[in-house]
mmCIF file of C-alpha atoms in Angstrom:
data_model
loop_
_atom_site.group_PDB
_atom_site.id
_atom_site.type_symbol
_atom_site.label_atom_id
_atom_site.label_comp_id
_atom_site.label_asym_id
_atom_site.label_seq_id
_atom_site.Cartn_x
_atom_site.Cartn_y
_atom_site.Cartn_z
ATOM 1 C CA UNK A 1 53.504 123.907 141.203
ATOM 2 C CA UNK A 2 56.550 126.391 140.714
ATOM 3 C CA UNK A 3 54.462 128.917 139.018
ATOM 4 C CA UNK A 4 52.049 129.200 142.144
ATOM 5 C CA UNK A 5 55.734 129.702 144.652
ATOM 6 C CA UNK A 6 56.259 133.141 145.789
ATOM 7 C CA UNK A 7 60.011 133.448 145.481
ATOM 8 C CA UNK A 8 61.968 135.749 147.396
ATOM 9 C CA UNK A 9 65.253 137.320 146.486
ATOM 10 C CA UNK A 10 68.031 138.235 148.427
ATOM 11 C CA UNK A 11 71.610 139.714 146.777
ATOM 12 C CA UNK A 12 74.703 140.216 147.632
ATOM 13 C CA UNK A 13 75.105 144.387 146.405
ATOM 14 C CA UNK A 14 76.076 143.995 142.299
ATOM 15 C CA UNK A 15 75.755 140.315 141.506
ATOM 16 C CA UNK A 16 72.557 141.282 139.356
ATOM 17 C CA UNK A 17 69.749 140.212 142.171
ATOM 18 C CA UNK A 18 67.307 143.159 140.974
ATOM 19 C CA UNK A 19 67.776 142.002 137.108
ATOM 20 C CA UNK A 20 66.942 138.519 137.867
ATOM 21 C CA UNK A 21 64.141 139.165 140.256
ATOM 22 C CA UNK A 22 62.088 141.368 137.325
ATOM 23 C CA UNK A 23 63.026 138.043 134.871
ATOM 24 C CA UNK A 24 61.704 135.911 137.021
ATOM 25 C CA UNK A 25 58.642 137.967 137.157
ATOM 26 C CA UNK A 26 58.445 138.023 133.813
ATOM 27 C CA UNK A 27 58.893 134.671 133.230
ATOM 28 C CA UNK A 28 56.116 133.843 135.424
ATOM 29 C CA UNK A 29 53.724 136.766 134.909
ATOM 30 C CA UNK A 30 53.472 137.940 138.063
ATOM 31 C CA UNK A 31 54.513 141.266 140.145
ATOM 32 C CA UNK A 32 57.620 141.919 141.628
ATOM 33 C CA UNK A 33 57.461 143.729 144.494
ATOM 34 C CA UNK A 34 61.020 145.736 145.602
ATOM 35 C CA UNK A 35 60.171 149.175 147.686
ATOM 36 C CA UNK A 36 56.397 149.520 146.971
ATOM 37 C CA UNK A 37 57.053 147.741 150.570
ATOM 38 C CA UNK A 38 58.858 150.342 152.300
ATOM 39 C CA UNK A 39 55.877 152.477 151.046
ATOM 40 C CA UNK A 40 53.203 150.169 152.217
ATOM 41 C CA UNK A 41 54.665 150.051 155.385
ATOM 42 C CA UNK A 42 55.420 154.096 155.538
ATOM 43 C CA UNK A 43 51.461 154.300 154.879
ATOM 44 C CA UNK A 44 50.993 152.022 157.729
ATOM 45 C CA UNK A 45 52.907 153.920 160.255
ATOM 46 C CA UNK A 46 51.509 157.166 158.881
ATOM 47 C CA UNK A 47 55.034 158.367 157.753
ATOM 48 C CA UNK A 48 54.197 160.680 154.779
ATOM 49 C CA UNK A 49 56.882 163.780 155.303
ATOM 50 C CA UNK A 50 59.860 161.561 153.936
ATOM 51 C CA UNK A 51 61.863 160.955 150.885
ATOM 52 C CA UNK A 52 62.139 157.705 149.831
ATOM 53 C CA UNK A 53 66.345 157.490 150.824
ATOM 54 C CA UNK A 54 65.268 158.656 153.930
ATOM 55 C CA UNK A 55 62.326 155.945 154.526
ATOM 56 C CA UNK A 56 65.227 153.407 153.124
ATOM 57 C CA UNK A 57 67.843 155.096 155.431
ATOM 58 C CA UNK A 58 65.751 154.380 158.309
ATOM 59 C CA UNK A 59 64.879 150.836 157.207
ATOM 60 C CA UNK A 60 69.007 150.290 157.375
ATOM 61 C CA UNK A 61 69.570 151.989 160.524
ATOM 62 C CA UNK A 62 70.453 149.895 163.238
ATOM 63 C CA UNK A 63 72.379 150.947 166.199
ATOM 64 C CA UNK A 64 75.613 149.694 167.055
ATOM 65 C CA UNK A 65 76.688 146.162 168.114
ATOM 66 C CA UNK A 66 76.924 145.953 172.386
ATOM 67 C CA UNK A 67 78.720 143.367 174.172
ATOM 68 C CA UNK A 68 75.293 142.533 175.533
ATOM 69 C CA UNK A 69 73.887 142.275 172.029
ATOM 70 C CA UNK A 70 70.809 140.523 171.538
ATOM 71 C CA UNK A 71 69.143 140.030 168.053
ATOM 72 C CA UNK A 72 65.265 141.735 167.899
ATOM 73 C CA UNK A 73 63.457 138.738 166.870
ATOM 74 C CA UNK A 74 64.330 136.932 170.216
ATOM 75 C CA UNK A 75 64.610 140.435 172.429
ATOM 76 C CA UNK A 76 62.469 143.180 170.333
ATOM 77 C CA UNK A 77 63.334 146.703 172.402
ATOM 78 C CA UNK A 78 66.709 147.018 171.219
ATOM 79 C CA UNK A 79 65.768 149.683 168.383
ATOM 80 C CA UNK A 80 63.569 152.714 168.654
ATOM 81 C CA UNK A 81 59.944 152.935 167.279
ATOM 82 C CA UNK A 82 60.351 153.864 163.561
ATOM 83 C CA UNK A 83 63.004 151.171 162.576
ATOM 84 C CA UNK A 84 60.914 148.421 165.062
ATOM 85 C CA UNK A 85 57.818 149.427 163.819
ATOM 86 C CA UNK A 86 59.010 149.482 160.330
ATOM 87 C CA UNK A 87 59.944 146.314 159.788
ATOM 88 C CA UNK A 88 57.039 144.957 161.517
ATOM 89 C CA UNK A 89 55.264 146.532 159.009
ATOM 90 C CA UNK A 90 57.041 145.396 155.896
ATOM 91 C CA UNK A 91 57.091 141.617 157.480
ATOM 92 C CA UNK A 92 53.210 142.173 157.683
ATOM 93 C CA UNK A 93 53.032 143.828 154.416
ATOM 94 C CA UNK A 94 55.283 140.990 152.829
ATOM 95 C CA UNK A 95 53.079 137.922 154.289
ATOM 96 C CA UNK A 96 49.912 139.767 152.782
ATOM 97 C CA UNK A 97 51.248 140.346 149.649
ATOM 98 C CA UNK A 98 52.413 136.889 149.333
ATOM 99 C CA UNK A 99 48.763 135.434 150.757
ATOM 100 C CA UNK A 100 47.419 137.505 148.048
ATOM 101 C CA UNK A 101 49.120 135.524 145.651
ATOM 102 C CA UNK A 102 52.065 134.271 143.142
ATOM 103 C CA UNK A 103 54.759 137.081 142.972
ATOM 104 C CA UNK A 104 58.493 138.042 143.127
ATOM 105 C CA UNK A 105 59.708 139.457 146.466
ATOM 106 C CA UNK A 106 62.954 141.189 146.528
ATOM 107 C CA UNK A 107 65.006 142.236 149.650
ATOM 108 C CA UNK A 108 62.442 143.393 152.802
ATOM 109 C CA UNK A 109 63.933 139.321 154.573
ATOM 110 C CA UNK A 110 61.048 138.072 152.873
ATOM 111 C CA UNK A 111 62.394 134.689 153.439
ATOM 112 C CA UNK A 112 62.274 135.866 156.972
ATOM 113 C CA UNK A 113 59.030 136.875 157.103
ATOM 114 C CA UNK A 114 57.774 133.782 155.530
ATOM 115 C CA UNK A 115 59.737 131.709 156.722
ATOM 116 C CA UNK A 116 55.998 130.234 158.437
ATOM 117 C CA UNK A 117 54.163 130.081 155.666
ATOM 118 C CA UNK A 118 53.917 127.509 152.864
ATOM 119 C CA UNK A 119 54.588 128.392 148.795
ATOM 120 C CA UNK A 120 57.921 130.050 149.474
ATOM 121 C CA UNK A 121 61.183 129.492 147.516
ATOM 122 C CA UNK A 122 64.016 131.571 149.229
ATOM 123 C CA UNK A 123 66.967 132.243 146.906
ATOM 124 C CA UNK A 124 70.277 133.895 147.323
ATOM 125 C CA UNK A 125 72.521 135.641 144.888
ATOM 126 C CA UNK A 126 76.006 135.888 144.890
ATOM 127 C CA UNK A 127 78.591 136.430 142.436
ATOM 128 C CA UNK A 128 82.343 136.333 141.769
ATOM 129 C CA UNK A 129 84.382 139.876 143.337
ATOM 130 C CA UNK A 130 85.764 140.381 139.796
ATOM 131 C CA UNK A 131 81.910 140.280 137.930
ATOM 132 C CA UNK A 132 80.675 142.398 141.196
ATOM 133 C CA UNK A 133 83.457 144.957 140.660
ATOM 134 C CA UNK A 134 82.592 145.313 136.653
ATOM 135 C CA UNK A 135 79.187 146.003 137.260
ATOM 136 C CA UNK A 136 79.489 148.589 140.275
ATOM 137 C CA UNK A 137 81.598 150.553 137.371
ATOM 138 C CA UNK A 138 78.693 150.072 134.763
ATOM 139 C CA UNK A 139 75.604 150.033 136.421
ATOM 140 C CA UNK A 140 76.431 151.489 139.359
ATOM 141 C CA UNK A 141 77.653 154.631 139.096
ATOM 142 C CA UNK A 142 81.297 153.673 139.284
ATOM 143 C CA UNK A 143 81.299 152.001 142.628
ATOM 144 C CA UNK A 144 84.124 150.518 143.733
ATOM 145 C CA UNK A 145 84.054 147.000 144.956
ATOM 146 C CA UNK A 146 84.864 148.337 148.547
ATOM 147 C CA UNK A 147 81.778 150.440 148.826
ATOM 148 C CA UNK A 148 79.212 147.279 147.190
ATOM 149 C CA UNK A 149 80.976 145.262 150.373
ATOM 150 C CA UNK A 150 80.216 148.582 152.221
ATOM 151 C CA UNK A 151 76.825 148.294 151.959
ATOM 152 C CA UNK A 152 76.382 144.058 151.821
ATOM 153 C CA UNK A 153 77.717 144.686 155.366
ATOM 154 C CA UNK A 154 74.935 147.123 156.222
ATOM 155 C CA UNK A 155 72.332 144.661 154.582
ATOM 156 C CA UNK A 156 74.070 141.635 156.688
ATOM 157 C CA UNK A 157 74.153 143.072 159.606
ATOM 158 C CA UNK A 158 70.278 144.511 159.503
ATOM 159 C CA UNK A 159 69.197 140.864 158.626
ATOM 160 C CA UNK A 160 71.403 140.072 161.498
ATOM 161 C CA UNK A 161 69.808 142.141 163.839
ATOM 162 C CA UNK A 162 66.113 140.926 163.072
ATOM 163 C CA UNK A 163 66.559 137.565 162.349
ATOM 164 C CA UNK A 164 68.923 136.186 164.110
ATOM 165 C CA UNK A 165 70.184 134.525 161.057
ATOM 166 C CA UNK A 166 73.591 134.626 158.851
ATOM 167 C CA UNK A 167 72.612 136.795 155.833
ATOM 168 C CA UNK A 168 73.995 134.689 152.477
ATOM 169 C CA UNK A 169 74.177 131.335 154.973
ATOM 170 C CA UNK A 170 73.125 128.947 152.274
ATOM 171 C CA UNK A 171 71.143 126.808 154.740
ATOM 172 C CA UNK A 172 68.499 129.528 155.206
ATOM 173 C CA UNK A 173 67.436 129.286 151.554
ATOM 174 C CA UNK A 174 66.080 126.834 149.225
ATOM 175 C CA UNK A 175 68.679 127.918 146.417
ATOM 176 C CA UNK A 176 72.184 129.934 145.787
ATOM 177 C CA UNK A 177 72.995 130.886 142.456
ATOM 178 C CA UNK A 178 76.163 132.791 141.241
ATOM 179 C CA UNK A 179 75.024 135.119 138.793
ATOM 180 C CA UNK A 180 78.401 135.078 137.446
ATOM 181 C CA UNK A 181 78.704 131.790 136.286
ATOM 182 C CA UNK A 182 75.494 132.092 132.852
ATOM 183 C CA UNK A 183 73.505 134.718 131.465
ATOM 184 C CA UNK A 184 70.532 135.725 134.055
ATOM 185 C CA UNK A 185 67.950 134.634 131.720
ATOM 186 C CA UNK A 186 69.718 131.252 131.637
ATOM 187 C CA UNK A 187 69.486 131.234 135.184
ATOM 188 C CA UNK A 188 66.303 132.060 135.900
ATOM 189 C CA UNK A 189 65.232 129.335 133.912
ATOM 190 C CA UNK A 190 67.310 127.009 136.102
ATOM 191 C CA UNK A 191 65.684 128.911 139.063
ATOM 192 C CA UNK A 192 62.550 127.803 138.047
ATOM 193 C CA UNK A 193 63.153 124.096 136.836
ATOM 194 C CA UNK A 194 65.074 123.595 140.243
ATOM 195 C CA UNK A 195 61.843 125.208 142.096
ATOM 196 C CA UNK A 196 59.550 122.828 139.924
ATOM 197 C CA UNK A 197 61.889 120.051 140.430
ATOM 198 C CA UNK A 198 61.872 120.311 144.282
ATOM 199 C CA UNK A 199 58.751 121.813 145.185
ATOM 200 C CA UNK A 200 56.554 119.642 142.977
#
């Protein structure tokens, strides 16, 4: 039953969420599917004139908090066309890829976007600051641990906005692994006995 899920990743920034998603894949032969959506969705809107940073720039961008703030899943005029439009689109593009079959989704609130279908395992990675920190100087380009909580605020605060959900609230997902605590490979494995475990 577990290898038929569609699991969706979401990551805190450096705890290893893009490494485990493409092991998971792996592990269960199927795709993984990362920012082939922001391109699906760019096609969609007939964006074609922009870099990739600047289609994921624009997928970020939403404008600042009011007093009157109201999240867009319950409002849905608060942003202008391109960023409301493209998330539409990569909600749509998500629940067609996932229809289409078994696969890895990573990012895009896929758990979001599904959160109405069936066949959906929702998991969210975290890790220790220390393991965080050591990676943003080794994979990362030397990040510091201040700008990977930079940019887990930007990704918070976007899920935020559309949802109307805490981002990283383990009650929104089926699972929430520290990728600190094993080797990802070790923990993938657990990923999927869990998933066959509870979802059988």
């Amino acid at each position: 039953m577990a290898k038929q899920m569609v699991y969706t990743i979401s990551r805190q920034y450096g705890a290893g969420g893009r490494e485990l998603a493409a092991i998971l894949a792996k592990k269960l032969g199927v795709k993984l599917y990362d920012r082939q959506i922001v391109h699906i969705a760019a096609a969609k809107l007939g964006i074609d004139d922009l870099t990739e940073e600047e289609l994921l720039s624009m997928e970020r961008t939403v404008k600042p908090l009011s007093m009157t703030f109201m999240p867009f899943h319950s409002f849905g005029t608060h942003m202008g066309p391109s960023t409301q439009e493209m998330f539409l689109q990569e909600s749509a593009a998500v629940r067609k890829l996932a229809q289409d079959g078994p696969c890895v989704i990573l990012g895009r609130c896929a758990d979001y976007a599904l959160r109405n279908m069936e066949n959906h395992f929702d998991i969210f990675v975290c890790a220790d600051d220390d393991y965080r920190e050591a990676r943003g100087q080794s994979v990362y380009g030397g990040k510091t641990l201040k700008e990977l909580d930079k940019e887990d605020k930007k990704r918070a605060r976007y899920y935020n906005y559309y949802t109307g959900q805490d981002w990283g609230h383990g009650s929104h997902y089926d699972l929430v692994v520290n990728a600190a605590k094993a080797p990802l490979d070790r923990i993938a494995d657990a990923i999927l006995a869990y998933a066959e475990a509870v979802k059988a």
